[in-house]
mmCIF file with all atom_site columns, C-alpha atoms in Angstrom:
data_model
loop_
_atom_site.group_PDB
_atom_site.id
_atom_site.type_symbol
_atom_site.label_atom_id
_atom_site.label_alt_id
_atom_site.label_comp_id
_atom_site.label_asym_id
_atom_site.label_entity_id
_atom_site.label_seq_id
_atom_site.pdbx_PDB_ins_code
_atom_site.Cartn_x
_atom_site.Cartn_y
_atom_site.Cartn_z
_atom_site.occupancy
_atom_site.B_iso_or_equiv
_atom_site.pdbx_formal_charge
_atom_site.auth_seq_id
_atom_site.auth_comp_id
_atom_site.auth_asym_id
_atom_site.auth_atom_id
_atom_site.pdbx_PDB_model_num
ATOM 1   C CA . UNK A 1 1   ? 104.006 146.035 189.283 1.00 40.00 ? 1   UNK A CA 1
ATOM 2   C CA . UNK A 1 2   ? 106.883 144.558 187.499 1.00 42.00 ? 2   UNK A CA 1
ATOM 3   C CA . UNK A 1 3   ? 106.199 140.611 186.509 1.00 41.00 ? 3   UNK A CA 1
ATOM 4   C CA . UNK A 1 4   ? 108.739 137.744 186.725 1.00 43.00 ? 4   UNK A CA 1
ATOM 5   C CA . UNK A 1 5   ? 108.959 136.025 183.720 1.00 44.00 ? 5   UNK A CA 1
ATOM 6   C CA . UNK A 1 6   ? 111.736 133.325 185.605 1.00 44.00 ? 6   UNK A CA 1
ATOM 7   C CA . UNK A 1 7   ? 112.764 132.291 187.970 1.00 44.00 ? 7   UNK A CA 1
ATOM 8   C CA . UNK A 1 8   ? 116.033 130.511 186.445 1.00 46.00 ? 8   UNK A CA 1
ATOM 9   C CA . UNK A 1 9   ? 119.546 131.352 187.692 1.00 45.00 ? 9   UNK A CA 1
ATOM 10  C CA . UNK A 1 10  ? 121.404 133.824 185.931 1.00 47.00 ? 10  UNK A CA 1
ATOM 11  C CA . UNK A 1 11  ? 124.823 132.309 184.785 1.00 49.00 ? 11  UNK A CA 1
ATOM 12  C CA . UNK A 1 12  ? 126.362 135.022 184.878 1.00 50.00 ? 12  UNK A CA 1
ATOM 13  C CA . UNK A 1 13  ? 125.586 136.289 188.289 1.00 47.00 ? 13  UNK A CA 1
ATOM 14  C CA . UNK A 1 14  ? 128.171 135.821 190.907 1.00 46.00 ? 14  UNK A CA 1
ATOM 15  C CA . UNK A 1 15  ? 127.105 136.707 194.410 1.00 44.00 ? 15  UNK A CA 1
ATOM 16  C CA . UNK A 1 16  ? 124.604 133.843 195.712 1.00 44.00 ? 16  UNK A CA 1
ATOM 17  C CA . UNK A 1 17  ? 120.986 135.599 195.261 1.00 45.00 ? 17  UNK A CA 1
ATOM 18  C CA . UNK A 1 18  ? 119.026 134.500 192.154 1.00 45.00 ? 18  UNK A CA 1
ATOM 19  C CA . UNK A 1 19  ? 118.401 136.814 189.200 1.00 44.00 ? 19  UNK A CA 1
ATOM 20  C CA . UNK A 1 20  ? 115.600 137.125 187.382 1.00 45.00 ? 20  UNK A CA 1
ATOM 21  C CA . UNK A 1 21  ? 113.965 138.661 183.869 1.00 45.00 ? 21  UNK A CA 1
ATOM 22  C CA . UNK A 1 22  ? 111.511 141.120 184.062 1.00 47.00 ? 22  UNK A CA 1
ATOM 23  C CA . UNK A 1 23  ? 108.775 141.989 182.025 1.00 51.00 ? 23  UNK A CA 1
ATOM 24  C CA . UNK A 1 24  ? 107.715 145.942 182.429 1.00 49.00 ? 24  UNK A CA 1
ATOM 25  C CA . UNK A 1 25  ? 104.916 147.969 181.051 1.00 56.00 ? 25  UNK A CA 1
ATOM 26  C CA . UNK A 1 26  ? 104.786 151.108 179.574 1.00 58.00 ? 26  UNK A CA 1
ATOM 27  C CA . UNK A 1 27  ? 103.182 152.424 182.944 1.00 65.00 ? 27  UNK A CA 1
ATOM 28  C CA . UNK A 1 28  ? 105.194 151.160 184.516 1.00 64.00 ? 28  UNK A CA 1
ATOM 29  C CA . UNK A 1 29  ? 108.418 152.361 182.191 1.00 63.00 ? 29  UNK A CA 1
ATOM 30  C CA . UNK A 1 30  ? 106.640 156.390 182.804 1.00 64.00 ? 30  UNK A CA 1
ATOM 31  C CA . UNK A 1 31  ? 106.503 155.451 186.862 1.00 65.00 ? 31  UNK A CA 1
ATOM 32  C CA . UNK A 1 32  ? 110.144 154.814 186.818 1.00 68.00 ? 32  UNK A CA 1
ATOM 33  C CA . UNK A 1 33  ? 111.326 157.448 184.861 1.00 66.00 ? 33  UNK A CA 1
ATOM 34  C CA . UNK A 1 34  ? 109.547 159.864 187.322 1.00 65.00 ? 34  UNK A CA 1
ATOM 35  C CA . UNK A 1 35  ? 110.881 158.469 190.074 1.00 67.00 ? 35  UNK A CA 1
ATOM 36  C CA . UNK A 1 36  ? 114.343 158.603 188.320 1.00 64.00 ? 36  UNK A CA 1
ATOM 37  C CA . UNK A 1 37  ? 114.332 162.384 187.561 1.00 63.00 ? 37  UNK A CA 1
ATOM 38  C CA . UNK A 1 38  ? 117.300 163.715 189.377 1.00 57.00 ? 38  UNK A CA 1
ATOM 39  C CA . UNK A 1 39  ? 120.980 164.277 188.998 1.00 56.00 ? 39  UNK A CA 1
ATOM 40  C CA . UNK A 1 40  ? 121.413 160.966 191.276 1.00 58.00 ? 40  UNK A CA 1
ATOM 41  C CA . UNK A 1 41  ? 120.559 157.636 190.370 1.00 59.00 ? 41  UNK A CA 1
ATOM 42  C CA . UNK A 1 42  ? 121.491 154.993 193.590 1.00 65.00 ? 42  UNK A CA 1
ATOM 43  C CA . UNK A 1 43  ? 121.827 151.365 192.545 1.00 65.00 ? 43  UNK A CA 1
ATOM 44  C CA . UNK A 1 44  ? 122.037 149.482 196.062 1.00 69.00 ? 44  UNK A CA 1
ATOM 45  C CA . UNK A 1 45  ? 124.030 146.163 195.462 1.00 68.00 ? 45  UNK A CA 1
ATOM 46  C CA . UNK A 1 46  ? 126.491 143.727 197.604 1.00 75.00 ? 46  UNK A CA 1
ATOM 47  C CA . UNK A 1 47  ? 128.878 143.535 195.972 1.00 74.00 ? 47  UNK A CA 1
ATOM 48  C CA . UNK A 1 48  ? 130.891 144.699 192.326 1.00 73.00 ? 48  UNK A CA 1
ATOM 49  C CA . UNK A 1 49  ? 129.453 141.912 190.328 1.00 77.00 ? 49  UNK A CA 1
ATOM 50  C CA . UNK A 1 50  ? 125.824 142.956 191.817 1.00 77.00 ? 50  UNK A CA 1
ATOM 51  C CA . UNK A 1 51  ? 126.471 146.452 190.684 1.00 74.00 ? 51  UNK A CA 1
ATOM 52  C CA . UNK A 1 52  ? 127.273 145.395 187.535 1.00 77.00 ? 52  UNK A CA 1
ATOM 53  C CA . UNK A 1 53  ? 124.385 143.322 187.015 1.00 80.00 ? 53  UNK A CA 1
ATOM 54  C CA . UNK A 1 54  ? 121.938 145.662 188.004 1.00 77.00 ? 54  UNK A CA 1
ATOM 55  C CA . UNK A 1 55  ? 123.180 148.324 185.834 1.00 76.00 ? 55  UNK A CA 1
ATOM 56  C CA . UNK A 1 56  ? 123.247 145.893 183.082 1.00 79.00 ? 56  UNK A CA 1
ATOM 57  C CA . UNK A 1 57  ? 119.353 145.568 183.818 1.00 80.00 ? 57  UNK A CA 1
ATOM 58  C CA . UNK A 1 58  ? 118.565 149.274 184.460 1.00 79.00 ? 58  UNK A CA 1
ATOM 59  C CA . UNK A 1 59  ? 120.677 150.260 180.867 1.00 79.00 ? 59  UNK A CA 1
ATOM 60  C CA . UNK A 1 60  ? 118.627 147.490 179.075 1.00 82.00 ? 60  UNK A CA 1
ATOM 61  C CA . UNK A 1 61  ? 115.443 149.195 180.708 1.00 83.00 ? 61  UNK A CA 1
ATOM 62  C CA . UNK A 1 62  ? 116.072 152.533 179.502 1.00 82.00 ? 62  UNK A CA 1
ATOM 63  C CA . UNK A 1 63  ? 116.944 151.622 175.613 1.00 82.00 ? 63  UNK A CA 1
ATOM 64  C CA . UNK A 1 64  ? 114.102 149.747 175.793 1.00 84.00 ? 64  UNK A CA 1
ATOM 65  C CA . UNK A 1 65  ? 111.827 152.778 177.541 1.00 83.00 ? 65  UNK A CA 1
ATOM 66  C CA . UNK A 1 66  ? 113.261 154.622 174.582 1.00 84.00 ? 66  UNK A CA 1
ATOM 67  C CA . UNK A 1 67  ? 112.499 152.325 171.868 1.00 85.00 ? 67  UNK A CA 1
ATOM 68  C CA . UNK A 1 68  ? 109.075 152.273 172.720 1.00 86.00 ? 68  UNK A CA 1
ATOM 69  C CA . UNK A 1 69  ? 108.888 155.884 172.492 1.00 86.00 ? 69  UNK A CA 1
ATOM 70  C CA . UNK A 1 70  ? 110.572 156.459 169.318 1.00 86.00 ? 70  UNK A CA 1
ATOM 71  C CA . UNK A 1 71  ? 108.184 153.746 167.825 1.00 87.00 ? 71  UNK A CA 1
ATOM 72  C CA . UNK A 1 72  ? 105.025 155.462 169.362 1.00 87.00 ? 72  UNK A CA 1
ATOM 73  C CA . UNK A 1 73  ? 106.577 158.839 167.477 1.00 86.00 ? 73  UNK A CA 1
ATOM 74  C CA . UNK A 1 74  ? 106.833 156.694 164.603 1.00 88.00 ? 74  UNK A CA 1
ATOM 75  C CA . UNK A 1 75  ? 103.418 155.864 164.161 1.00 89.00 ? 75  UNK A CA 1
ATOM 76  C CA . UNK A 1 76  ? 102.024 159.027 165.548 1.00 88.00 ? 76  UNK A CA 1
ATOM 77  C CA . UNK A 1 77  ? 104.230 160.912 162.589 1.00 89.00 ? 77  UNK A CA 1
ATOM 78  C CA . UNK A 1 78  ? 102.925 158.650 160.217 1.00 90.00 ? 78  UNK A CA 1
ATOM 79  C CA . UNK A 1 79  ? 98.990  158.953 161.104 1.00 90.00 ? 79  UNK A CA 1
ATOM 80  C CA . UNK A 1 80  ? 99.312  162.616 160.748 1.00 90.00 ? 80  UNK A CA 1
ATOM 81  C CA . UNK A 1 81  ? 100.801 162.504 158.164 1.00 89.00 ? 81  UNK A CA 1
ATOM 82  C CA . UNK A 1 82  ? 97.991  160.380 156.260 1.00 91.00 ? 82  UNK A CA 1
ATOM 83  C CA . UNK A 1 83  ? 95.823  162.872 157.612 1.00 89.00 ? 83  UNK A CA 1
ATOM 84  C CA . UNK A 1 84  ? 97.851  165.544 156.391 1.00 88.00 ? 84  UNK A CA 1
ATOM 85  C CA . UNK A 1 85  ? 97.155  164.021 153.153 1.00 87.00 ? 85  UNK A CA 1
ATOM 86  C CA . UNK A 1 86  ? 93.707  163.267 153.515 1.00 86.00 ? 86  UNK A CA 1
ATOM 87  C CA . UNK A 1 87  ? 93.052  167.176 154.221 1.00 86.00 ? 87  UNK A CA 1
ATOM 88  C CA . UNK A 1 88  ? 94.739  168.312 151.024 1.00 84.00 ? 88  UNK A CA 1
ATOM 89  C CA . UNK A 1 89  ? 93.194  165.736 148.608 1.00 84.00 ? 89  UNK A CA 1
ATOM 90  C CA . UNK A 1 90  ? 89.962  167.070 149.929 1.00 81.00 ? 90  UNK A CA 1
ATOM 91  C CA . UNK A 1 91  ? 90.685  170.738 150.042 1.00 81.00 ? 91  UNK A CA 1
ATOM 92  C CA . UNK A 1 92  ? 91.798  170.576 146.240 1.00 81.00 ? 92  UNK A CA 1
ATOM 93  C CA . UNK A 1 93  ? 88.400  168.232 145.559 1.00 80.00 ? 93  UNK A CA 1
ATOM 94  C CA . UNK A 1 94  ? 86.119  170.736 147.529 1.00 78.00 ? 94  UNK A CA 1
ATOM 95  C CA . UNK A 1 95  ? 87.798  173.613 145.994 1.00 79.00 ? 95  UNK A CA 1
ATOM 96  C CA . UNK A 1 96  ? 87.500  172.026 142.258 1.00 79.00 ? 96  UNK A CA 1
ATOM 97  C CA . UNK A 1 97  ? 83.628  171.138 142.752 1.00 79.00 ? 97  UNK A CA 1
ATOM 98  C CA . UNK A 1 98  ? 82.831  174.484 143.560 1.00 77.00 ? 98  UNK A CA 1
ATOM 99  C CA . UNK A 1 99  ? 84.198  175.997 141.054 1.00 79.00 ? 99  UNK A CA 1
ATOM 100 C CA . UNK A 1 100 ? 82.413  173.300 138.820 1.00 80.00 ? 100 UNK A CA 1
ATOM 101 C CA . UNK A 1 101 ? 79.351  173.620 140.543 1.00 75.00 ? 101 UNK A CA 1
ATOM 102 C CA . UNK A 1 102 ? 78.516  169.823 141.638 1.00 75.00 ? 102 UNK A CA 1
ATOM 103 C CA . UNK A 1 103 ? 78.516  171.216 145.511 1.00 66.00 ? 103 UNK A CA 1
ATOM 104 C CA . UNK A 1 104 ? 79.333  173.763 147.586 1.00 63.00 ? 104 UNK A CA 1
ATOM 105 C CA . UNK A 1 105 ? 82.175  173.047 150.435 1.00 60.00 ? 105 UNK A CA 1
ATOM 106 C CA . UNK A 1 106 ? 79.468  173.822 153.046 1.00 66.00 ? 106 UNK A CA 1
ATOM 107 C CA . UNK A 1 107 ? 78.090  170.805 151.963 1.00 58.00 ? 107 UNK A CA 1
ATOM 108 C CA . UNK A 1 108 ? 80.355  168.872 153.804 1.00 58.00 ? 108 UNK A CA 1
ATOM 109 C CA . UNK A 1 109 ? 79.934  169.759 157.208 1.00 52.00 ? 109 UNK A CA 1
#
């Protein structure tokens, strides 16, 4: 469940409830966008201003849902591609020891 991280007034909030930040997981972030799927997305408010503000909050949610995935395909890209690496190096090492005759690529596993 989403945490509060205040409970201070928002300044710019003009109907008389309080707003607040909230802090929101990456569990939480995949919960949301499942309920979300749909052509429809209802934002209840009370008025303009609370319309406003909650779309403010729910289009700060999403680039934030989608900065953590482009940063998770970031460093996914980048471990396979060290692995990548690490696969070739050793293909070309394997490959030159045999043909040397230090050890036999079946040695390996």
């Amino acid at each position: 469940m989403a945490k509060a991280d205040s409970n201070e007034p928002n300044e710019a909030a003009t109907d008389e409830k309080l707003a607040v930040s909230v802090k929101i997981d990456a569990s939480e972030a995949q919960a949301a966008i499942q309920a979300a799927i749909g052509d429809v997305v209802t934002i209840p408010a009370d008025s303009h201003a609370g319309a406003v503000e909650r779309f403010a909050g729910l289009h700060a949610f999403i680039a934030k849902v989608e900065g953590i995935e482009a940063a998770a395909l970031v460093r996914l890209r980048e471990g396979l591609n060290e692995i990548g690496d690490l696969l070739g190096l050793h293909s070309k090492a394997s490959a030159k020891a045999e043909s040397t005759g230090d050890y036999k690529a079946s040695d390996l596993s």
